[in-house]
Short mmCIF file of C-alpha atoms in Angstrom, two decimals:
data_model
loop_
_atom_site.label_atom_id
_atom_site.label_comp_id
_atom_site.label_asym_id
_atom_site.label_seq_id
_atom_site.Cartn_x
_atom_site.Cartn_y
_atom_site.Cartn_z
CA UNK A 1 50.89 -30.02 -13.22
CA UNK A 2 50.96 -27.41 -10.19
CA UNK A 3 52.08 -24.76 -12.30
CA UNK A 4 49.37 -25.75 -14.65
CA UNK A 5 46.83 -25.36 -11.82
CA UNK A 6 48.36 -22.58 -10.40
CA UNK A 7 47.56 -21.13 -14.14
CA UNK A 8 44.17 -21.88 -13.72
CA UNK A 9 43.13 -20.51 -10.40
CA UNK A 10 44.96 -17.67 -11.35
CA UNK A 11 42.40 -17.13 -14.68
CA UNK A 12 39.79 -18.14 -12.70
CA UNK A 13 40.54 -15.18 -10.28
CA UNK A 14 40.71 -12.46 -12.48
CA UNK A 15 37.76 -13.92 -13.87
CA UNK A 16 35.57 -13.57 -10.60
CA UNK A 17 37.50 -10.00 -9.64
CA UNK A 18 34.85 -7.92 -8.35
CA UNK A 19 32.69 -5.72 -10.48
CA UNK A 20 33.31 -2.13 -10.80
CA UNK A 21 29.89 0.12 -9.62
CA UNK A 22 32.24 3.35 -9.51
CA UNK A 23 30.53 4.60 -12.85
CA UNK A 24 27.22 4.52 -11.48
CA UNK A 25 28.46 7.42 -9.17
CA UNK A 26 29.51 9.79 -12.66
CA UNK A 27 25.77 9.31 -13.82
CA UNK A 28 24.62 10.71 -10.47
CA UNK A 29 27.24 13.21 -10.42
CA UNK A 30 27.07 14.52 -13.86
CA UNK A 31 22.80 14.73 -13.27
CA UNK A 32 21.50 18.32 -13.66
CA UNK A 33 18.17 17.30 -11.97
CA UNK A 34 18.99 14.95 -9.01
CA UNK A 35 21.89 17.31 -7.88
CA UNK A 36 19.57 20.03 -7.11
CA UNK A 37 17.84 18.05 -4.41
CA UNK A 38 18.67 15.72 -1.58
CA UNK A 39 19.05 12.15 -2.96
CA UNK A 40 20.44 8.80 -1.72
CA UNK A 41 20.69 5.20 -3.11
CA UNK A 42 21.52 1.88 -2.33
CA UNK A 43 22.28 -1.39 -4.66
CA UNK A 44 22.52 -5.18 -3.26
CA UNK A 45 23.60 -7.88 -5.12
CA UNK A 46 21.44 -10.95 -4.50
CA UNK A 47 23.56 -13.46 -5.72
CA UNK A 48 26.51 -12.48 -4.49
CA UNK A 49 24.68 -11.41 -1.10
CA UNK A 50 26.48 -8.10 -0.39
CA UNK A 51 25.94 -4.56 -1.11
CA UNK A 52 27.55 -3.13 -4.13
CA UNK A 53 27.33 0.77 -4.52
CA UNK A 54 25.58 3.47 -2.01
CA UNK A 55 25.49 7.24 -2.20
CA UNK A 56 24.13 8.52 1.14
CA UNK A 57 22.53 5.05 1.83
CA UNK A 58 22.66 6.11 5.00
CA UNK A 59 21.07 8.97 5.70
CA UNK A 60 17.07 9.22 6.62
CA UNK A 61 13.90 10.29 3.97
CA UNK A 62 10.45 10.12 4.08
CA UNK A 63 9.67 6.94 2.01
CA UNK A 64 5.98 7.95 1.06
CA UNK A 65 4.34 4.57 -0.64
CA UNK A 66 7.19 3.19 -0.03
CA UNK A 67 5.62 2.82 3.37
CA UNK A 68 3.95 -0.16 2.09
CA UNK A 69 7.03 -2.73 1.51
CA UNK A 70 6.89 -2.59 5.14
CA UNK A 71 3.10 -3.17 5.25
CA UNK A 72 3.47 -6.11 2.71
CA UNK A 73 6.10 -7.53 5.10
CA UNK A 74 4.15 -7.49 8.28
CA UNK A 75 1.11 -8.84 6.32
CA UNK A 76 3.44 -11.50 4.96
CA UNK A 77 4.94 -12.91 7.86
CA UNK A 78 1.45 -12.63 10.34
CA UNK A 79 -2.03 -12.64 8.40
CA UNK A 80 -1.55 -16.03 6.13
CA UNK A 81 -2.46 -17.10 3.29
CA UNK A 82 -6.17 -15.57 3.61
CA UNK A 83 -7.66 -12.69 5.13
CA UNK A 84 -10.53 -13.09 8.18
CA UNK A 85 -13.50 -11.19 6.79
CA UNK A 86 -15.33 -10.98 10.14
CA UNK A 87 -15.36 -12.79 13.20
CA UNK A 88 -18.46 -14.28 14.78
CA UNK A 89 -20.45 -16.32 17.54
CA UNK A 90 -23.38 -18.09 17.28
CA UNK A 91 -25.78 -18.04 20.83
CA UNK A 92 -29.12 -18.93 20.49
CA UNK A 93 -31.02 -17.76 17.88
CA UNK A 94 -28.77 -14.94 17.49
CA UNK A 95 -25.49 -14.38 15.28
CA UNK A 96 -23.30 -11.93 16.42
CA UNK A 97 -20.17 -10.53 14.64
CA UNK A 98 -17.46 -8.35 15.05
CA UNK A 99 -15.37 -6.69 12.04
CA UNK A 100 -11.33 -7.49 11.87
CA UNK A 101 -10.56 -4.78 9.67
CA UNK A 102 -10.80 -6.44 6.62
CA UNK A 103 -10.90 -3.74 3.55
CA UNK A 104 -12.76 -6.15 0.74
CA UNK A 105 -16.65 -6.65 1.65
CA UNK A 106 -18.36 -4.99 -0.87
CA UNK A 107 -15.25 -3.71 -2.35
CA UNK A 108 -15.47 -2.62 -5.96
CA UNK A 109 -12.67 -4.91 -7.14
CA UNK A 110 -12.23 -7.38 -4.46
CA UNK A 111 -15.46 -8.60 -3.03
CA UNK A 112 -15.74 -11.94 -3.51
CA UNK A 113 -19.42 -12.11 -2.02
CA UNK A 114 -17.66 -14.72 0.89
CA UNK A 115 -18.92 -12.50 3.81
CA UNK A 116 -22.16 -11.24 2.58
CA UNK A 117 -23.02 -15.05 1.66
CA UNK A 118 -22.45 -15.83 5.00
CA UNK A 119 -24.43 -13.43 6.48
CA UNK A 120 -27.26 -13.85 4.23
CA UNK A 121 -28.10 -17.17 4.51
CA UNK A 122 -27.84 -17.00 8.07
CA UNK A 123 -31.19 -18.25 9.53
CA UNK A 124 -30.59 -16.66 12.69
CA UNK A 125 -30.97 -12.98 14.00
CA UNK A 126 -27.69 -10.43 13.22
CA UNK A 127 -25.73 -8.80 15.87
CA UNK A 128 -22.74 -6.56 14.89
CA UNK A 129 -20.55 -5.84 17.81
CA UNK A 130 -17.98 -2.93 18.10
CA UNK A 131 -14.48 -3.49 19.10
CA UNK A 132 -13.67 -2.16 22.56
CA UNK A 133 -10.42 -1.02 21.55
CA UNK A 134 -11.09 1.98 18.65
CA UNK A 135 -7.95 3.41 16.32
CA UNK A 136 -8.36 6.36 14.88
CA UNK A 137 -9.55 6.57 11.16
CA UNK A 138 -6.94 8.55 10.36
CA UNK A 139 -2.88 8.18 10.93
CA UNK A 140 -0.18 10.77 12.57
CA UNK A 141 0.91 12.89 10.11
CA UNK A 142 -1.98 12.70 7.40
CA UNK A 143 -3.29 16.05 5.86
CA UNK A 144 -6.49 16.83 7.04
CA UNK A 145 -7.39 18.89 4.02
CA UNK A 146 -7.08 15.51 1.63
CA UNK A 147 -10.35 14.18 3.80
CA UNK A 148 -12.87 13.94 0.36
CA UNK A 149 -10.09 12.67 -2.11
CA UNK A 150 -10.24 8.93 -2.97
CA UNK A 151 -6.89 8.07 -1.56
CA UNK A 152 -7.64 8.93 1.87
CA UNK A 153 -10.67 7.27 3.35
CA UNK A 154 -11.62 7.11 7.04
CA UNK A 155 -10.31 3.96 8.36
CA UNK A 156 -12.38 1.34 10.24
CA UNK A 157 -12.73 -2.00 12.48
CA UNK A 158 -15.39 -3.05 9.05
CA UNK A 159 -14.66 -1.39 6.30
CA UNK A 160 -17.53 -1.61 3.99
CA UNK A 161 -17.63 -0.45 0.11
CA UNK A 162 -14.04 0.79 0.85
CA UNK A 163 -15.20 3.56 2.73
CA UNK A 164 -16.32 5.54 0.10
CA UNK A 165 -18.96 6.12 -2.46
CA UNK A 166 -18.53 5.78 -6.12
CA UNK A 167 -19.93 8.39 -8.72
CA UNK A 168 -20.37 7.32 -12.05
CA UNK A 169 -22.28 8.55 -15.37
CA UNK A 170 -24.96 6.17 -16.11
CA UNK A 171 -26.80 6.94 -19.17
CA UNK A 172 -26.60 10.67 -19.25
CA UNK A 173 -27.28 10.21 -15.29
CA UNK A 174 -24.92 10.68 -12.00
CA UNK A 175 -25.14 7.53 -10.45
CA UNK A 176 -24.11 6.60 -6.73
CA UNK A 177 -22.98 3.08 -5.40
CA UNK A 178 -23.98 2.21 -2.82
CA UNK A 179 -27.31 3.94 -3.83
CA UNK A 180 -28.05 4.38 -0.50
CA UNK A 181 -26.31 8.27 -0.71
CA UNK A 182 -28.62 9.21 -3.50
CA UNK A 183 -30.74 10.85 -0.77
CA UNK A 184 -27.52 12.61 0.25
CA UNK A 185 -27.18 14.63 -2.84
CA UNK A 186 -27.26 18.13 -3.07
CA UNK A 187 -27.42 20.20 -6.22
CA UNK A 188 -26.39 23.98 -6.15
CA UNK A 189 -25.33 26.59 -8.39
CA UNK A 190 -21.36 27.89 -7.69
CA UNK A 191 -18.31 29.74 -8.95
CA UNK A 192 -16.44 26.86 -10.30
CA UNK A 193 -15.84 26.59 -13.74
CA UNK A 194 -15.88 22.53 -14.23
CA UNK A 195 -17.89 19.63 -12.87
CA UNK A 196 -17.40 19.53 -9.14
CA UNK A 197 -18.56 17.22 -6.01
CA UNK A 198 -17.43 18.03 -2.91
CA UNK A 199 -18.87 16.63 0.73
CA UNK A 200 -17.77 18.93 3.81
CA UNK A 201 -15.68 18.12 6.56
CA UNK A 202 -18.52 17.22 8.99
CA UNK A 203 -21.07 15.41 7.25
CA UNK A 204 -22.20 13.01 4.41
CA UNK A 205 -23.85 15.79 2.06
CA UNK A 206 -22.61 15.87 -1.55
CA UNK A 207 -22.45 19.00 -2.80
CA UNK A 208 -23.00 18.77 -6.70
CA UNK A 209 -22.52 21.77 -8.92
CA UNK A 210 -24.71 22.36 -11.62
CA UNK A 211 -22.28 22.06 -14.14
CA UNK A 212 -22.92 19.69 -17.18
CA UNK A 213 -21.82 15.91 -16.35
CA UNK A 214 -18.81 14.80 -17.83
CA UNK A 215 -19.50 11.54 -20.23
CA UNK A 216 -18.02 8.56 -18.60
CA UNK A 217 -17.14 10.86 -15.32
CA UNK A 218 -15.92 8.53 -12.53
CA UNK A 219 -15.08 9.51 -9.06
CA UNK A 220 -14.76 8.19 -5.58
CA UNK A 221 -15.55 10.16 -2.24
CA UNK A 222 -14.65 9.25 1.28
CA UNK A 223 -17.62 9.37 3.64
CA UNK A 224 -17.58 10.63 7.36
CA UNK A 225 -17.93 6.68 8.95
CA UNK A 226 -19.98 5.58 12.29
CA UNK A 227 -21.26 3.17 13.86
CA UNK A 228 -25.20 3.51 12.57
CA UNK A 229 -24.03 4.45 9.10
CA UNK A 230 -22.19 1.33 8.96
CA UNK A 231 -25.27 -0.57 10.15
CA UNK A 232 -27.51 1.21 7.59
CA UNK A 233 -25.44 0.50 4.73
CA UNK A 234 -25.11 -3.46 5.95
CA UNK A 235 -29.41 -3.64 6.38
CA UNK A 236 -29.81 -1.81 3.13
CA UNK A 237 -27.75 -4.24 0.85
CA UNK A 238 -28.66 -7.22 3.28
CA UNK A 239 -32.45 -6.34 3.28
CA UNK A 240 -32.66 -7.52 6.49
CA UNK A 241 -32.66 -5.57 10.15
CA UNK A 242 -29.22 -6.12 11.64
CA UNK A 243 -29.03 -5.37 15.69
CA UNK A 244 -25.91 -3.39 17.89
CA UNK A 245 -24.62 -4.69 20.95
CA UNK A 246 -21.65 -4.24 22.97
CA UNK A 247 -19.62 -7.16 23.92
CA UNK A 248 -16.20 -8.22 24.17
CA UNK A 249 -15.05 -11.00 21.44
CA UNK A 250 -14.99 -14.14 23.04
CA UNK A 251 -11.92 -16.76 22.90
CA UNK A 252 -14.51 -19.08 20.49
CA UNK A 253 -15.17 -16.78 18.15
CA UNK A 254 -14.92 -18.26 14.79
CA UNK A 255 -13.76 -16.59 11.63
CA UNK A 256 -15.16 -16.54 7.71
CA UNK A 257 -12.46 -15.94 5.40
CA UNK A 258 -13.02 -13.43 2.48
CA UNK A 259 -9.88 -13.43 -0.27
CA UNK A 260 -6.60 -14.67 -0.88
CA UNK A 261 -4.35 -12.36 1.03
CA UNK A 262 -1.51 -11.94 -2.07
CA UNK A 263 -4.26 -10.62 -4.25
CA UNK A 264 -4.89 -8.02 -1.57
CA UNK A 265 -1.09 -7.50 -1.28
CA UNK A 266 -1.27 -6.84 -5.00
CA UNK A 267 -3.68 -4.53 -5.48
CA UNK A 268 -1.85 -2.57 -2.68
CA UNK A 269 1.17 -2.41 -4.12
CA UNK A 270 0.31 -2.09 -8.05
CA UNK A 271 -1.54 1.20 -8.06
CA UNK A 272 -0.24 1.79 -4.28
CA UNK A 273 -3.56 1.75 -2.44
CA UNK A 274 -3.32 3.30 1.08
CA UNK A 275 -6.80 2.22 2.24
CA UNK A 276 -5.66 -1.42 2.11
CA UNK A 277 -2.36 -0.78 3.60
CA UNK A 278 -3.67 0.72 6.26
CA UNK A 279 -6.36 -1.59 6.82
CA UNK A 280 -4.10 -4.86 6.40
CA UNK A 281 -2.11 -3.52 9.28
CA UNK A 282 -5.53 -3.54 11.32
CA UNK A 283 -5.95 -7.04 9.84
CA UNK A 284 -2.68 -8.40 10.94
CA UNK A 285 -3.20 -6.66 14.35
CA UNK A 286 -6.18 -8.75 14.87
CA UNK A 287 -4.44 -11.95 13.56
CA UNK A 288 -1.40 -11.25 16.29
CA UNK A 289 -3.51 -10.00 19.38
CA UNK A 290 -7.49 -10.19 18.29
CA UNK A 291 -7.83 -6.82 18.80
CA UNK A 292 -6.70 -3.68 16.84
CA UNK A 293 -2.98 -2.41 18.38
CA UNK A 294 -1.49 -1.21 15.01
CA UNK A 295 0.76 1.10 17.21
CA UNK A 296 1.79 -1.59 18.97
CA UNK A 297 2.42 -4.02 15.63
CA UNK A 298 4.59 -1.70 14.37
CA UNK A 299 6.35 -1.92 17.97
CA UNK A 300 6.87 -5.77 17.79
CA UNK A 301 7.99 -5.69 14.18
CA UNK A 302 10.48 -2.97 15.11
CA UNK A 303 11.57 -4.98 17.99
CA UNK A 304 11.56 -8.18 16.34
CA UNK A 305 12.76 -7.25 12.94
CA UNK A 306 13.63 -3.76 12.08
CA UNK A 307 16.40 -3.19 15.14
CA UNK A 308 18.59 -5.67 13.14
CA UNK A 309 18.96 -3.20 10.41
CA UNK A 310 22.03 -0.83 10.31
CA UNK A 311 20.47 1.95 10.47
CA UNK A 312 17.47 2.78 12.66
CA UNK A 313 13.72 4.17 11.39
CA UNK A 314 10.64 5.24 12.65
CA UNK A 315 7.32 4.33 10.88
CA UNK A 316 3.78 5.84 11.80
CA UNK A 317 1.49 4.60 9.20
CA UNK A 318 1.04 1.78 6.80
CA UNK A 319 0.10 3.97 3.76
CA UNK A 320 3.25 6.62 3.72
CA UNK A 321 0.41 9.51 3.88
CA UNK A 322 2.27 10.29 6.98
CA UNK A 323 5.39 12.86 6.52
CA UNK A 324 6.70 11.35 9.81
CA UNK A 325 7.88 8.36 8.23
CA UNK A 326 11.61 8.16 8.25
CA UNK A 327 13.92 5.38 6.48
CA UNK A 328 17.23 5.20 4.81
CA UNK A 329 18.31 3.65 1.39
CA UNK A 330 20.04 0.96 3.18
CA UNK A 331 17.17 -0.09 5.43
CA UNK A 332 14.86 -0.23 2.53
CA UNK A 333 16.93 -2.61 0.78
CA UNK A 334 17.92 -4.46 4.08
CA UNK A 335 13.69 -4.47 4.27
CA UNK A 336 13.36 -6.06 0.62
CA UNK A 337 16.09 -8.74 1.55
CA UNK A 338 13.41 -9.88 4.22
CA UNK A 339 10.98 -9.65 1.59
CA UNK A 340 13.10 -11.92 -0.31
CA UNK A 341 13.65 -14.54 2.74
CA UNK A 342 9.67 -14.52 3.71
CA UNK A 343 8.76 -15.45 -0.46
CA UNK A 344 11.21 -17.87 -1.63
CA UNK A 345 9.75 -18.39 -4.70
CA UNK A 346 11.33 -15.60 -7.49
CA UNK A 347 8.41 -15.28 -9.53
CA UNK A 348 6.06 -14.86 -6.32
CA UNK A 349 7.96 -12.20 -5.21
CA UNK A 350 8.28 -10.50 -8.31
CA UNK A 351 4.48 -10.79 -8.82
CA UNK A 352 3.85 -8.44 -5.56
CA UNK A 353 5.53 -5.35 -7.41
CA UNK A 354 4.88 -3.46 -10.44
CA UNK A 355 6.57 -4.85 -13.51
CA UNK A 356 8.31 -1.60 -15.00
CA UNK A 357 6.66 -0.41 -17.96
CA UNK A 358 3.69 -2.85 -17.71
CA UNK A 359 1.78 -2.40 -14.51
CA UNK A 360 0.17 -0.23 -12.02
CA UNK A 361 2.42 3.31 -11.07
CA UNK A 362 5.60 2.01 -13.61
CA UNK A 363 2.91 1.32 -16.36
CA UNK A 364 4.74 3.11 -19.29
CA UNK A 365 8.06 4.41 -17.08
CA UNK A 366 10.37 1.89 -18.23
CA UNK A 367 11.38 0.55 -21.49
CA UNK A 368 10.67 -3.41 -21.98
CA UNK A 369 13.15 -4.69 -24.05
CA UNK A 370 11.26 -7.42 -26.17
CA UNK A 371 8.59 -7.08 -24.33
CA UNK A 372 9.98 -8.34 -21.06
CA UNK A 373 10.17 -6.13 -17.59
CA UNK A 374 13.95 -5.71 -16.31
CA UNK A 375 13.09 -4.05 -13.01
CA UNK A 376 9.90 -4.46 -10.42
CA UNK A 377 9.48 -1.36 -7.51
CA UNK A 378 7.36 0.09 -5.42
CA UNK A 379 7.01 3.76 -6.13
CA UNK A 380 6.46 6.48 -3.33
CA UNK A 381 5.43 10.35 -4.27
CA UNK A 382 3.79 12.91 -2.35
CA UNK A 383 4.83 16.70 -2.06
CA UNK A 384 8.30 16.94 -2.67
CA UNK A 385 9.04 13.36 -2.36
CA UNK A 386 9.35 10.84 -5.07
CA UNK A 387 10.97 7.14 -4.50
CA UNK A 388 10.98 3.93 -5.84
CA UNK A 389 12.34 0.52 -4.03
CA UNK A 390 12.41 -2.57 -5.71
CA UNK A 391 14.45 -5.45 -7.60
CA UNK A 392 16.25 -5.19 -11.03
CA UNK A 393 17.10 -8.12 -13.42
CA UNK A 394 20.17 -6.73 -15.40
CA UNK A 395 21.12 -7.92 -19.44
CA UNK A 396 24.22 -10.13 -17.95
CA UNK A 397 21.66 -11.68 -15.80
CA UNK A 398 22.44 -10.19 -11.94
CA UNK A 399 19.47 -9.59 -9.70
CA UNK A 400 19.79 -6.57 -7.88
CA UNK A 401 18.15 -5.23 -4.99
CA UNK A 402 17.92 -1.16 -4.74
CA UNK A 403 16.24 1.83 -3.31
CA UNK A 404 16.54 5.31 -4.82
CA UNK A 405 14.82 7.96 -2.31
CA UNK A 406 14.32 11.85 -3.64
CA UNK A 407 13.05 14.33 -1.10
CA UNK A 408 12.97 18.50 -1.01
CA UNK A 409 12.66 18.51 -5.02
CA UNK A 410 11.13 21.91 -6.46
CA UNK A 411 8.29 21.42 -8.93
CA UNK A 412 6.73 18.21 -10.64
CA UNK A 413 8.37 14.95 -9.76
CA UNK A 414 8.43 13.90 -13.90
CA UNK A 415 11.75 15.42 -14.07
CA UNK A 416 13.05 13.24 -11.15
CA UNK A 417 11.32 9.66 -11.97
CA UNK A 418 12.77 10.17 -15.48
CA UNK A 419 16.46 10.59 -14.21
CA UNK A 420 15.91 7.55 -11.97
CA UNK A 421 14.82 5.51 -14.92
CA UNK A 422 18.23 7.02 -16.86
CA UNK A 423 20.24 5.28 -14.13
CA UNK A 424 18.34 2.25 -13.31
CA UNK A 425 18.27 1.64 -17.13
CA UNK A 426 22.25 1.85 -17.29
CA UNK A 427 22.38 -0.34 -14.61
CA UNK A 428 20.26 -3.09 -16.61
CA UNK A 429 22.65 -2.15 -19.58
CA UNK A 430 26.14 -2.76 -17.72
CA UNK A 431 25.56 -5.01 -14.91
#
C-alpha cells in the first residue's frame, strides 16, 4: 500500500513539474525587429503566484500610456465608487462652488447632465471660487509644440467641455461646440495644401484655411484656459450670470457627484485618454487632501505602495506624455498584481483594459479565436516608444500577467506591436 502511494505521489509530481518558459526566449532571440532595439519583458503566473520568464525585467523604460495603470490604481484605491463633480456651500442667498478637477461636465461622451442640473435649478445666486492652491495645466516633460492637438489639453481645477472645442461638418457647414468660439474664427488664405485649423500658442483664435471642408471632417482643439473664459463658457450654456470670489473651501462643503468612476476609468484606458488621467489624479488629490497636491499623491503612493516593488521608479505625470517617466517590466507587472488585489472580481478587472482585437488601441491587433479575446493591455506609444502591459488568458487555461516595454526603435512602431503580438500569441498557444 506505501509503495502504491509512493507510486502515486511520484506521478503526481512529474505531473505538477514546473513549466518550461525557456522557448519564449528563442522567439525573442531569433526576432529580426525587436533585436534592433532595447526591449525587456516580464511574465507572472497568477495562479501559481510567481514570476515565470523575464528578459531584462529589470532594467528602466519610459512606459508612455502605460503611465495610466498607475493612474487607474491610485484612482482605484482613493476616489470611490463615484467621482465629486464640484464642491459647494450654500450662505444666504448665495451658492458658491469650487471645481475638484472632475474631467466630465459637459464632456462629449460622459456628461451625464448631474452637475449642470444642479446648478440650474439652483434658486439661489452662483459663486464659483478658485482653488488657492493652482497646478500647472501642463506636466514635466510634455512637448510644448503638441499644445493644439486633441490629446493634450490644458489641465484645470473645472474642466469644462474637456478643455477643448469640437469642429464638426454640419450640413456643408464648420460647426463649433461649444458655439460660443464661433466668434473666434478666423478665415485666411495660406500655403497649405489640405484643410487646416490651427489656434496659436497665445490665444483662442482659430485660424481656418480656406480650403474646401472635408465631408464629415471632425476635429478637436485645445483652448488656452482661464479663469473668465471658464466663467463665460459656464453663463453661456447656464444662461444665467455666474459671480467670482476668492475663498478658501470650507470643512462643510458638500459635494454633487457626476459619474460612476469605472466608466471614467474605462474610457481612460480603452482609447488611452490623457486628459482624464491627468485630471483623475487631480480628482483623487482632492478626495485625499481637498485640495490639488498631485505631486504630492504621487509621493504618498510611492511611499505607501510603489517602494515595495523590487525595483524602484519615478513617475511625473498621469498621462505618460512625460518622457521622464521611468519603470521596469517587473514593476509594471508587480503594479498589475495590485491591480489584481484592489478588483477582486476577474471580469471587473478585465473590463478596465482593452480586450485584444475588440476594443479601443488593440481593436483589430490580436486574433480572437471564436470570437473570444485571449489577452487584455494597456498600450503605451509615443516617439520611439511602444509598450503594452496587461493580462493574458492562455488555450490550457493559465492567466498570466505581463509587460513587454520597447524603447529607442527607428521608424513606425507597426513593425514592433506586430512582433509583440507574434509572441504574446505563442504564449496563448503553448501555455
Amino acid at each position: 500500500m506505501r509503495k502504491l502511494l509512493f507510486l502515486f505521489g511520484l506521478l503526481i509530481s512529474f505531473g505538477l513539474k514546473a513549466q518550461d518558459y525557456s522557448p519564449i526566449s528563442t522567439q525573442l532571440q531569433l526576432s529580426p525587429v525587436l533585436n534592433k532595439h532595447y526591449y525587456g519583458v516580464s511574465l507572472y503566473d497568477l495562479d501559481e503566484h510567481k514570476f515565470v520568464f523575464g528578459h531584462q525585467e529589470d532594467r528602466h523604460f519610459t512606459p508612455a500610456s502605460n503611465t495610466k495603470v498607475f493612474t487607474l490604481f491610485t484612482s482605484l484605491k482613493l476616489i470611490g465608487d463615484s467621482i465629486p463633480g464640484l464642491a459647494y456651500v450654500e450662505r444666504g442667498d448665495s451658492l458658491i462652488f469650487w471645481g475638484t478637477g472632475d474631467p466630465t461636465f459637459l464632456h462629449s461622451k460622459l456628461d451625464r447632465g448631474k452637475v449642470l442640473e444642479f446648478l440650474k435649478n439652483s434658486a439661489k445666486k452662483l459663486f464659483y471660487s478658485q482653488s488657492p492652491v493652482q497646478e500647472p495645466t501642463y506636466r514635466n516633460g510634455w512637448s510644448i509644440e503638441d499644445y493644439e492637438f486633441y490629446y493634450q489639453p490644458e489641465l484645470t481645477v473645472f474642466p469644462i467641455y474637456g478643455n477643448v472645442v469640437q469642429f464638426r461638418e454640419v450640413g456643408k457647414q464648420l460647426r463649433l461646440f461649444p458655439s460660443y468660439f464661433e466668434q473666434h474664427v478666423q478665415h485666411l488664405s495660406d500655403t497649405v495644401t489640405r484643410y487646416r485649423i490651427h489656434r496659436p500658442l497665445e490665444n483662442n483664435k482659430f485660424e481656418v484655411n480656406n480650403f474646401p471642408l472635408p465631408a464629415k471632417y471632425v476635429n478637436e482643439k485645445p483652448f488656452k484656459t482661464s479663469d473668465s473664459l471658464f466663467l463665460n463658457l459656464l453663463q453661456d450654456t447656464l444662461k444665467r450670470e455666474v459671480g467670482y470670489v476668492n475663498l478658501a473651501m470650507p470643512s462643510d462643503a458638500k459635494n454633487v457627484y457626476s459619474i460612476g468612476t469605472r466608466e471614467v476609468l474605462r474610457e481612460m484606458m480603452l482609447p488611452s485618454d490623457n486628459f482624464l488621467a491627468e485630471q483623475l489624479n487631480m480628482v483623487a488629490s482632492f478626495v485625499k487632501y481637498r485640495k490639488f497636491q498631485t505631486e504630492e499623491l504621487r509621493k504618498y503612493m510611492q511611499t505607501t505602495y510603489y517602494s515595495l516593488f523590487q525595483d524602484q521608479i519615478e513617475l511625473r505625470d498621469g498621462s505618460g506624455l512625460s518622457t521622464y517617466n521611468k519603470v521596469t517590466p517587473r514593476s509594471m507587472v508587480e503594479l498589475l498584481l495590485l491591480v489584481t488585489d484592489a478588483v477582486k472580481d476577474d471580469a471587473a478587472k478585465l473590463f478596465l483594459f482593452p480586450a485584444g482585437g475588440l476594443e479601443g488601441t488593440l481593436k483589430g491587433v490580436y486574433p480572437t479565436p471564436g470570437g473570444v479575446p485571449f489577452v487584455w493591455a494597456k498600450t503605451g506609444t509615443i516617439n520611439s516608444v511602444h509598450c503594452q502591459s496587461g493580462f493574458i488568458k492562455t488555450k490550457k487555461g493559465k492567466r498570466l500577467a505581463y509587460s513587454f516595454l520597447n524603447n529607442n526603435y527607428m521608424g513606425s512602431a507597426s513593425p514592433v506591436r506586430k512582433e509583440m503580438v507574434r509572441v504574446i500569441s505563442y504564449i496563448y498557444e503553448n501555455y
